[in-house]
Short mmCIF file of C-alpha atoms and ligand atoms in Angstrom, two decimals:
data_model
loop_
_atom_site.label_atom_id
_atom_site.label_comp_id
_atom_site.label_asym_id
_atom_site.label_seq_id
_atom_site.Cartn_x
_atom_site.Cartn_y
_atom_site.Cartn_z
CA MET A 79 19.19 57.85 62.49
CA TYR A 80 19.89 57.89 66.23
CA ASN A 81 21.86 55.24 68.11
CA PHE A 82 19.72 52.51 69.61
CA THR A 83 19.72 49.13 71.35
CA PHE A 84 17.40 46.53 69.91
CA HIS A 85 16.79 43.70 72.33
CA VAL A 86 13.63 41.59 72.29
CA PRO A 87 14.20 38.59 74.52
CA THR A 88 10.66 37.22 74.06
CA ARG A 89 10.61 33.65 72.76
CA ILE A 90 7.78 33.54 70.23
CA TYR A 91 5.95 30.36 69.38
CA PHE A 92 3.88 31.27 66.37
CA GLY A 93 1.17 29.19 64.71
CA LYS A 94 -1.47 26.53 65.18
CA GLY A 95 -1.16 24.35 68.26
CA GLN A 96 1.83 26.18 69.73
CA ILE A 97 0.19 26.12 73.14
CA LYS A 98 1.96 22.78 73.52
CA HIS A 99 4.98 24.83 74.61
CA LEU A 100 3.15 26.24 77.64
CA PRO A 101 4.75 23.73 80.07
CA GLU A 102 8.03 25.65 79.59
CA ILE A 103 6.59 28.00 82.18
CA ALA A 104 7.63 25.44 84.79
CA ALA A 105 11.23 26.59 84.28
CA SER A 106 10.30 29.76 86.19
CA GLY A 107 8.97 27.87 89.20
CA SER A 108 5.98 25.85 90.28
CA LYS A 109 3.43 28.59 90.99
CA THR A 110 1.88 30.83 88.36
CA LEU A 111 -0.77 33.54 88.40
CA LEU A 112 -3.15 33.08 85.47
CA VAL A 113 -4.47 36.49 84.44
CA TYR A 114 -7.46 36.78 82.08
CA GLY A 115 -10.37 38.99 81.10
CA GLY A 116 -14.12 38.71 81.03
CA GLY A 117 -14.45 35.11 79.87
CA SER A 118 -13.65 34.93 76.14
CA ILE A 119 -10.86 32.42 76.86
CA LYS A 120 -13.31 30.12 78.63
CA ARG A 121 -15.83 30.27 75.77
CA ALA A 122 -13.09 29.48 73.26
CA GLY A 123 -11.74 26.52 75.25
CA ILE A 124 -8.27 28.06 75.70
CA TYR A 125 -8.66 28.20 79.48
CA ASP A 126 -9.27 24.44 79.77
CA GLN A 127 -6.43 23.65 77.40
CA ALA A 128 -4.01 25.82 79.35
CA LEU A 129 -5.02 24.43 82.75
CA GLU A 130 -4.53 20.87 81.58
CA LEU A 131 -1.05 21.61 80.25
CA LEU A 132 -0.05 23.49 83.40
CA LYS A 133 -1.32 20.72 85.63
CA GLY A 134 0.59 18.17 83.56
CA ALA A 135 3.75 20.22 84.08
CA GLY A 136 3.22 20.30 87.84
CA VAL A 137 2.49 24.02 87.97
CA GLU A 138 0.12 25.23 90.67
CA VAL A 139 -2.28 27.81 89.23
CA PHE A 140 -3.68 30.87 91.02
CA GLU A 141 -6.16 33.09 89.15
CA LEU A 142 -6.77 36.77 88.52
CA PRO A 143 -9.93 36.85 86.38
CA GLY A 144 -11.99 39.83 85.21
CA VAL A 145 -9.31 42.14 83.82
CA GLU A 146 -11.21 45.02 82.23
CA PRO A 147 -10.61 46.42 78.73
CA ASN A 148 -8.57 49.49 79.78
CA PRO A 149 -7.26 47.59 82.82
CA LYS A 150 -7.75 49.19 86.20
CA ILE A 151 -5.19 49.73 88.91
CA GLU A 152 -7.48 48.05 91.46
CA THR A 153 -7.16 44.77 89.53
CA VAL A 154 -3.39 45.14 89.35
CA ARG A 155 -3.24 45.63 93.12
CA LYS A 156 -5.31 42.49 93.67
CA GLY A 157 -2.94 40.45 91.50
CA ALA A 158 0.19 41.81 93.16
CA GLU A 159 -1.15 41.03 96.63
CA LEU A 160 -1.91 37.48 95.59
CA CYS A 161 1.59 37.04 94.19
CA LYS A 162 3.17 38.25 97.40
CA LYS A 163 0.89 36.24 99.67
CA GLU A 164 1.27 32.95 97.78
CA GLN A 165 4.90 33.44 96.76
CA ILE A 166 4.00 33.01 93.13
CA ASN A 167 6.94 32.83 90.74
CA SER A 168 5.53 33.67 87.31
CA VAL A 169 2.60 35.46 85.69
CA LEU A 170 0.71 34.06 82.71
CA ALA A 171 -1.61 36.36 80.75
CA ILE A 172 -4.12 34.80 78.38
CA GLY A 173 -5.99 37.44 76.40
CA GLY A 174 -5.51 40.77 74.73
CA GLY A 175 -3.45 43.85 75.45
CA SER A 176 -5.46 44.70 78.54
CA THR A 177 -4.80 41.34 80.14
CA ILE A 178 -1.12 41.30 79.20
CA ASP A 179 -0.63 44.89 80.39
CA CYS A 180 -2.30 44.09 83.70
CA ALA A 181 -0.11 40.99 84.09
CA LYS A 182 3.03 43.02 83.40
CA VAL A 183 2.39 45.53 86.18
CA VAL A 184 1.25 42.75 88.52
CA ALA A 185 4.60 41.04 87.85
CA ALA A 186 6.51 44.25 88.61
CA ALA A 187 4.39 45.22 91.62
CA ALA A 188 4.92 41.74 93.08
CA MET A 189 8.57 42.72 93.46
CA TYR A 190 7.97 46.26 94.71
CA ASP A 191 7.29 47.32 98.28
CA GLY A 192 5.01 50.30 97.65
CA ASP A 193 1.73 50.79 95.80
CA ALA A 194 1.45 49.51 92.19
CA TRP A 195 0.27 52.93 90.96
CA ASP A 196 3.77 54.30 91.74
CA LEU A 197 5.08 52.04 88.96
CA VAL A 198 2.51 53.33 86.49
CA ILE A 199 3.36 56.98 86.99
CA ASN A 200 7.10 56.50 87.43
CA SER A 201 8.60 53.73 85.33
CA LYS A 202 12.04 54.32 86.86
CA LEU A 203 10.80 52.58 89.98
CA ILE A 204 10.40 49.30 88.05
CA LYS A 205 13.60 47.47 88.88
CA ALA A 206 12.46 43.85 88.59
CA ALA A 207 9.45 41.74 87.65
CA LEU A 208 8.39 38.12 87.89
CA PRO A 209 8.81 36.30 84.54
CA ILE A 210 5.85 37.14 82.29
CA TYR A 211 4.30 34.68 79.83
CA SER A 212 1.49 35.39 77.41
CA ILE A 213 -0.95 33.63 75.14
CA LEU A 214 -2.33 36.27 72.80
CA THR A 215 -5.97 36.13 71.71
CA ILE A 216 -6.40 39.40 69.78
CA SER A 217 -4.09 41.19 67.35
CA ALA A 218 -3.72 44.84 68.27
CA THR A 219 -1.42 46.25 70.91
CA GLY A 220 1.85 44.35 70.49
CA SER A 221 2.04 43.97 74.27
CA GLU A 222 3.07 40.35 73.71
CA MET A 223 6.47 41.51 72.50
CA ASP A 224 7.06 44.94 74.02
CA ASP A 225 8.05 46.48 77.35
CA THR A 226 4.96 48.61 77.84
CA ALA A 227 1.78 48.47 79.90
CA VAL A 228 -1.09 50.94 80.02
CA ILE A 229 -3.11 51.13 83.24
CA SER A 230 -6.03 53.33 84.27
CA ASP A 231 -7.28 54.87 87.47
CA LEU A 232 -10.71 55.88 86.30
CA GLY A 233 -11.53 57.39 89.68
CA LYS A 234 -8.93 60.04 88.88
CA ASN A 235 -9.48 60.06 85.08
CA GLU A 236 -5.90 58.92 84.61
CA LYS A 237 -4.55 56.46 82.05
CA TRP A 238 -0.80 56.19 81.67
CA ALA A 239 1.70 54.03 79.87
CA THR A 240 4.69 52.71 81.78
CA ALA A 241 7.57 50.67 80.44
CA ALA A 242 10.61 48.72 81.57
CA PRO A 243 12.88 46.14 79.93
CA CYS A 244 12.00 43.58 82.61
CA MET A 245 8.34 43.73 81.54
CA LYS A 246 9.10 42.23 78.13
CA PRO A 247 7.48 38.81 78.17
CA THR A 248 9.79 35.82 78.52
CA MET A 249 7.65 33.82 76.11
CA SER A 250 4.54 34.56 74.04
CA ILE A 251 2.39 32.06 72.21
CA LEU A 252 0.80 33.52 69.09
CA ASP A 253 -1.78 31.16 67.62
CA PRO A 254 -3.87 32.93 64.96
CA VAL A 255 -6.67 30.38 65.48
CA TYR A 256 -7.29 31.95 68.90
CA THR A 257 -8.24 35.19 67.16
CA PHE A 258 -10.99 33.59 65.02
CA THR A 259 -13.56 34.48 67.70
CA VAL A 260 -12.61 38.17 67.97
CA PRO A 261 -15.79 40.14 67.17
CA LYS A 262 -15.94 42.55 64.22
CA LYS A 263 -15.78 45.64 66.42
CA GLN A 264 -12.57 44.44 68.09
CA THR A 265 -11.07 43.21 64.81
CA ALA A 266 -11.54 46.67 63.35
CA ALA A 267 -10.29 48.43 66.48
CA GLY A 268 -7.25 46.14 66.64
CA THR A 269 -6.39 46.89 63.03
CA ALA A 270 -6.69 50.62 63.69
CA ASP A 271 -4.44 50.25 66.74
CA MET A 272 -1.65 48.40 64.94
CA MET A 273 -1.86 50.90 62.07
CA SER A 274 -1.61 53.73 64.55
CA HIS A 275 1.49 52.21 66.16
CA THR A 276 3.04 52.05 62.73
CA PHE A 277 2.04 55.66 61.94
CA GLU A 278 3.36 56.93 65.25
CA ASN A 279 6.76 55.40 64.48
CA TYR A 280 6.72 56.18 60.76
CA PHE A 281 5.89 59.88 60.85
CA SER A 282 9.20 61.16 62.15
CA MET A 283 11.71 63.45 60.46
CA GLU A 284 14.70 61.09 60.64
CA VAL A 285 16.20 59.45 57.60
CA ALA A 286 15.80 55.77 58.46
CA ASP A 287 15.23 53.78 55.31
CA VAL A 288 15.02 50.35 56.91
CA GLN A 289 12.47 51.42 59.51
CA LYS A 290 10.37 53.43 57.03
CA ARG A 291 10.25 50.80 54.30
CA LEU A 292 9.44 48.12 56.89
CA ALA A 293 6.67 50.33 58.27
CA GLU A 294 5.19 50.79 54.80
CA GLY A 295 5.26 47.01 54.33
CA LEU A 296 3.48 46.48 57.65
CA LEU A 297 0.83 49.06 56.73
CA LYS A 298 0.20 47.31 53.41
CA VAL A 299 -0.22 44.00 55.24
CA MET A 300 -2.71 45.53 57.68
CA ILE A 301 -4.67 47.29 54.93
CA LYS A 302 -4.88 44.08 52.94
CA ASN A 303 -5.74 41.69 55.77
CA GLY A 304 -7.93 43.79 58.09
CA PRO A 305 -10.91 43.71 55.70
CA ILE A 306 -10.41 39.98 55.01
CA ALA A 307 -10.51 39.18 58.73
CA LEU A 308 -13.62 41.32 59.08
CA GLN A 309 -15.49 39.49 56.31
CA ASP A 310 -14.04 36.03 56.93
CA PRO A 311 -13.12 35.77 60.64
CA GLU A 312 -11.69 32.25 60.31
CA ASN A 313 -9.32 33.09 57.48
CA TYR A 314 -6.10 31.73 58.97
CA ASP A 315 -3.69 33.56 56.70
CA ALA A 316 -5.33 36.94 57.25
CA ARG A 317 -5.44 36.44 61.03
CA ALA A 318 -1.81 35.25 60.99
CA SER A 319 -0.64 38.26 58.99
CA LEU A 320 -2.40 40.67 61.33
CA MET A 321 -0.98 38.92 64.37
CA TRP A 322 2.63 39.04 63.22
CA ALA A 323 2.33 42.56 61.81
CA SER A 324 0.92 43.92 65.06
CA SER A 325 3.83 42.54 67.08
CA HIS A 326 6.37 44.21 64.82
CA ALA A 327 4.61 47.56 64.71
CA ILE A 328 5.66 48.31 68.28
CA ASN A 329 8.54 46.02 69.29
CA GLY A 330 11.18 48.58 68.30
CA LEU A 331 11.75 47.33 64.78
CA VAL A 332 10.21 50.38 63.10
CA GLY A 333 10.63 52.91 65.90
CA ASN A 334 14.20 52.49 67.07
CA GLY A 335 16.59 55.05 65.65
CA CYS A 336 13.77 57.56 65.18
CA SER A 337 12.17 59.92 67.68
CA PRO A 338 8.48 59.12 67.75
CA THR A 339 6.50 61.14 70.30
CA TRP A 340 3.20 59.22 69.98
CA PRO A 341 0.88 62.26 69.83
CA ILE A 342 -2.22 60.34 68.72
CA HIS A 343 -1.82 57.85 71.56
CA MET A 344 -1.27 60.63 74.10
CA ILE A 345 -4.58 62.19 73.06
CA GLU A 346 -6.43 58.87 72.84
CA HIS A 347 -5.32 57.84 76.31
CA GLU A 348 -7.01 61.00 77.59
CA LEU A 349 -10.24 60.06 75.79
CA SER A 350 -10.10 56.61 77.40
CA ALA A 351 -9.20 58.08 80.79
CA PHE A 352 -12.28 60.28 80.80
CA TYR A 353 -14.75 58.16 78.81
CA ASP A 354 -13.40 54.57 78.98
CA ILE A 355 -13.75 54.13 75.20
CA THR A 356 -12.19 51.36 73.08
CA HIS A 357 -8.56 52.34 72.42
CA GLY A 358 -8.50 51.46 68.69
CA GLU A 359 -11.74 53.31 68.01
CA GLY A 360 -10.39 56.46 69.62
CA LEU A 361 -7.24 56.22 67.54
CA ALA A 362 -9.20 55.73 64.32
CA ILE A 363 -11.27 58.85 65.01
CA LEU A 364 -8.21 60.97 65.77
CA THR A 365 -5.84 59.77 63.04
CA PRO A 366 -7.21 61.47 59.90
CA VAL A 367 -8.04 64.61 61.89
CA TRP A 368 -4.46 64.77 63.18
CA MET A 369 -3.09 64.21 59.69
CA GLU A 370 -5.22 67.02 58.25
CA HIS A 371 -4.42 69.34 61.14
CA ILE A 372 -0.67 69.07 60.75
CA LEU A 373 -0.52 68.99 56.95
CA ASN A 374 1.74 71.81 55.73
CA GLU A 375 4.70 72.31 53.40
CA THR A 376 7.09 70.57 55.79
CA THR A 377 4.96 67.52 56.52
CA ALA A 378 3.44 67.10 53.03
CA PRO A 379 6.43 65.17 51.58
CA TYR A 380 6.13 62.59 54.38
CA PHE A 381 2.40 62.09 53.84
CA ALA A 382 3.01 62.02 50.08
CA ALA A 383 5.62 59.25 50.49
CA TYR A 384 3.11 57.34 52.61
CA GLY A 385 0.49 57.77 49.88
CA ARG A 386 2.80 56.69 47.09
CA ASN A 387 4.43 53.73 48.87
CA VAL A 388 1.42 52.40 50.75
CA TRP A 389 -1.57 53.43 48.63
CA ASP A 390 0.15 53.47 45.22
CA ILE A 391 -0.90 57.07 44.63
CA ARG A 392 0.70 58.40 41.43
CA GLU A 393 0.15 62.15 41.97
CA GLU A 394 3.45 64.07 41.62
CA ASP A 395 2.59 67.17 43.61
CA ASP A 396 3.38 66.46 47.29
CA LEU A 397 0.53 68.43 48.79
CA GLU A 398 -2.03 66.85 46.49
CA ALA A 399 -0.58 63.37 47.04
CA ALA A 400 -0.70 63.96 50.81
CA LYS A 401 -4.37 64.98 50.65
CA LEU A 402 -5.19 61.87 48.63
CA ALA A 403 -3.31 59.69 51.14
CA ILE A 404 -5.27 61.17 54.05
CA ALA A 405 -8.55 60.65 52.17
CA LYS A 406 -7.58 57.00 51.55
CA THR A 407 -6.82 56.56 55.25
CA ARG A 408 -10.15 58.07 56.25
CA SER A 409 -12.09 55.94 53.81
CA PHE A 410 -10.26 52.76 54.86
CA LEU A 411 -10.91 53.24 58.56
CA PHE A 412 -14.50 54.41 58.36
CA ASP A 413 -15.94 52.90 55.16
CA THR A 414 -13.98 49.67 54.76
CA MET A 415 -13.42 48.79 58.43
CA GLY A 416 -16.66 50.36 59.69
CA LEU A 417 -15.00 52.14 62.61
CA PRO A 418 -16.80 55.02 64.34
CA ALA A 419 -15.96 58.22 62.48
CA ASP A 420 -16.32 60.82 65.20
CA LEU A 421 -16.37 61.25 68.97
CA ARG A 422 -20.16 61.46 69.07
CA ALA A 423 -20.28 57.92 67.69
CA VAL A 424 -18.50 56.69 70.84
CA GLY A 425 -20.64 58.74 73.21
CA ILE A 426 -18.53 61.88 73.62
CA THR A 427 -20.91 64.69 72.82
CA ASP A 428 -19.42 67.84 74.27
CA GLU A 429 -16.17 69.68 74.90
CA THR A 430 -16.34 69.59 78.69
CA HIS A 431 -12.96 67.93 79.31
CA PHE A 432 -11.04 69.00 76.19
CA GLU A 433 -8.93 71.66 77.93
CA ILE A 434 -7.75 69.38 80.72
CA MET A 435 -7.19 66.50 78.30
CA ALA A 436 -5.07 68.74 76.08
CA GLU A 437 -3.12 69.93 79.10
CA LYS A 438 -2.30 66.35 80.09
CA ALA A 439 -1.56 65.16 76.54
CA SER A 440 0.81 68.00 75.77
CA PRO A 441 4.17 67.05 74.31
CA SER A 442 7.08 65.86 76.39
CA GLY A 443 9.65 68.12 74.75
CA LYS A 444 11.32 65.55 72.51
CA LYS A 445 11.94 66.36 68.86
CA ALA A 446 8.50 65.86 67.35
CA PHE A 447 7.39 65.34 63.77
CA TYR A 448 5.02 68.24 64.35
CA PRO A 449 5.09 69.62 67.91
CA LEU A 450 1.50 69.99 69.09
CA THR A 451 0.62 72.81 71.45
CA LYS A 452 -2.22 72.56 73.92
CA GLU A 453 -4.27 74.71 71.53
CA ASP A 454 -3.55 72.30 68.67
CA ILE A 455 -4.84 69.39 70.74
CA VAL A 456 -8.03 71.22 71.70
CA GLU A 457 -8.52 72.04 68.03
CA ILE A 458 -8.01 68.40 66.99
CA LEU A 459 -10.49 67.23 69.61
CA LYS A 460 -13.06 69.79 68.44
CA LYS A 461 -12.62 68.70 64.82
CA ALA A 462 -13.09 65.07 65.90
CA LEU A 463 -16.39 65.83 67.67
O1 NZQ B 13 -12.10 40.25 78.38
P1 NZQ B 13 -12.36 39.17 77.39
O2 NZQ B 13 -13.55 38.37 77.73
O3 NZQ B 13 -11.15 38.33 77.12
O4 NZQ B 13 -12.78 39.90 76.02
C1 NZQ B 13 -11.94 40.79 75.31
C2 NZQ B 13 -12.32 42.26 75.49
O5 NZQ B 13 -13.69 42.40 75.73
C3 NZQ B 13 -12.17 40.59 73.84
N1 NZQ B 13 -11.37 39.50 73.27
C4 NZQ B 13 -10.03 39.37 73.29
N2 NZQ B 13 -9.67 38.25 72.62
C5 NZQ B 13 -10.82 37.67 72.18
C6 NZQ B 13 -11.90 38.47 72.59
N3 NZQ B 13 -13.18 38.16 72.32
C7 NZQ B 13 -13.40 37.03 71.61
N4 NZQ B 13 -12.41 36.23 71.17
C8 NZQ B 13 -11.11 36.51 71.45
N5 NZQ B 13 -10.14 35.72 70.97
O6 NZQ B 13 -11.79 41.80 73.23
C9 NZQ B 13 -12.04 42.87 74.14
C10 NZQ B 13 -10.86 43.81 74.14
O7 NZQ B 13 -9.73 43.19 74.72
P2 NZQ B 13 -8.47 44.10 75.11
O8 NZQ B 13 -7.45 43.22 75.72
O9 NZQ B 13 -8.94 45.27 75.88
O10 NZQ B 13 -8.01 44.62 73.66
P3 NZQ B 13 -6.64 45.15 73.15
O11 NZQ B 13 -5.71 44.05 72.87
O12 NZQ B 13 -6.99 46.06 72.05
O13 NZQ B 13 -6.01 45.98 74.39
C11 NZQ B 13 -6.33 47.33 74.63
C12 NZQ B 13 -5.53 47.87 75.80
O14 NZQ B 13 -4.12 47.88 75.50
C13 NZQ B 13 -3.59 49.21 75.70
C14 NZQ B 13 -4.79 50.09 75.42
O15 NZQ B 13 -4.63 51.37 75.90
C15 NZQ B 13 -5.90 49.33 76.10
O16 NZQ B 13 -5.90 49.55 77.48
N6 NZQ B 13 -2.41 49.40 74.88
C16 NZQ B 13 -1.28 48.72 75.21
C17 NZQ B 13 -0.09 48.90 74.55
C18 NZQ B 13 1.14 48.19 74.91
N7 NZQ B 13 1.13 47.36 75.91
O17 NZQ B 13 2.18 48.38 74.28
C19 NZQ B 13 0.04 49.87 73.46
C20 NZQ B 13 -1.28 50.27 72.90
O18 NZQ B 13 -1.10 51.47 72.20
C21 NZQ B 13 -2.38 50.41 73.87
O19 NZQ B 13 -2.37 51.68 74.48
ZN1 ZN B 14 -2.25 51.63 70.64
#
């Protein structure tokens, strides 16, 4: 296990009615930028609730509506300009990962003199950010409790993750009731995303018992509760379990001390950059293909452990157990959760951009679980078609 620092300063208010803590935002000043997406928070009544509480706390509210799924740099720029012009002193995201990610880079760009895109492609330039608050409405990305934001410039077919400690939210409100209205497609995609975060951290060569056993526990929770939420969207306990599991899949708890290189995410971000697809669906399509592609004598024991500890597979031979585990994963994602099973199902029908995608998604040189070459990535994409 490598040395690490674990520091999550985000104050979490978890559970029904925790929005009552929203007035704490006033501690960061009297002007906030409310960032939200395409309107789900208005339909669910969260917008009205939040405005009333903010008004009661004497906070003046400015708005950045219309954040896109796969948030665009143009929207970030708009938010940063508003913050500078109005001397806003905090940013409040109400929504999913896209909204929170957009709010994070807005908060950093508000304190940066150049163009916001600089901060997306070079995280070292992020030196400070306005305090970030979030009210989460969909369980998936873990953005509510991590330091990362993913922003796209679709004009250039670019989608990159950036990260900085100052982009960890100051406070996040996690009320599972707010996720009751998440549609089936997004519930399934969110479950695939949180599973993928866990896989990306879990499949590493390091001996790290705490992280690995925690990861297996999180995967079991997701596998149990994803289908319940799909069938019974207002099942509080299932929604609550997914919400808390997704935060821990990516907040450092199961990744620190290991050397995850996030290959599936690197490839998926290229799919989204070129085709603007739903992140979790892209991950679901790629995951079993990646597992099959890299299965060999070295990786088999890791997949076998996953199969035995998560899926209760009793097969003693590692290679056979690994194959069974991959088959279980495939069947869970595509049969149980109803996620699209190949790239054609999300509208990607040819190999046109595979070479350039593979070029961009190629590994960063860190110690990988299985280092993928450009040729490997092209192969994976072809198998996913
Ligand atoms: O825009 P609105 O109207 O709010 O609708 C959203 C959107 O259409 C809807 N939705 C959210 N909460 C809802 C709801 N609909 C009904 N009821 C609710 N309670 O769901 C749709 C998807 O929302 P989005 O925020 O895009 O989903 P998600 O949370 O999956 O975020 C995906 C983005 O996060 C990035 C992805 O790349 C993608 O851009 N990621 C961020 C990460 C991070 N910050 O650490 C890591 C991830 O790996 C990921 O890359
Ligand atoms: Zn993800």
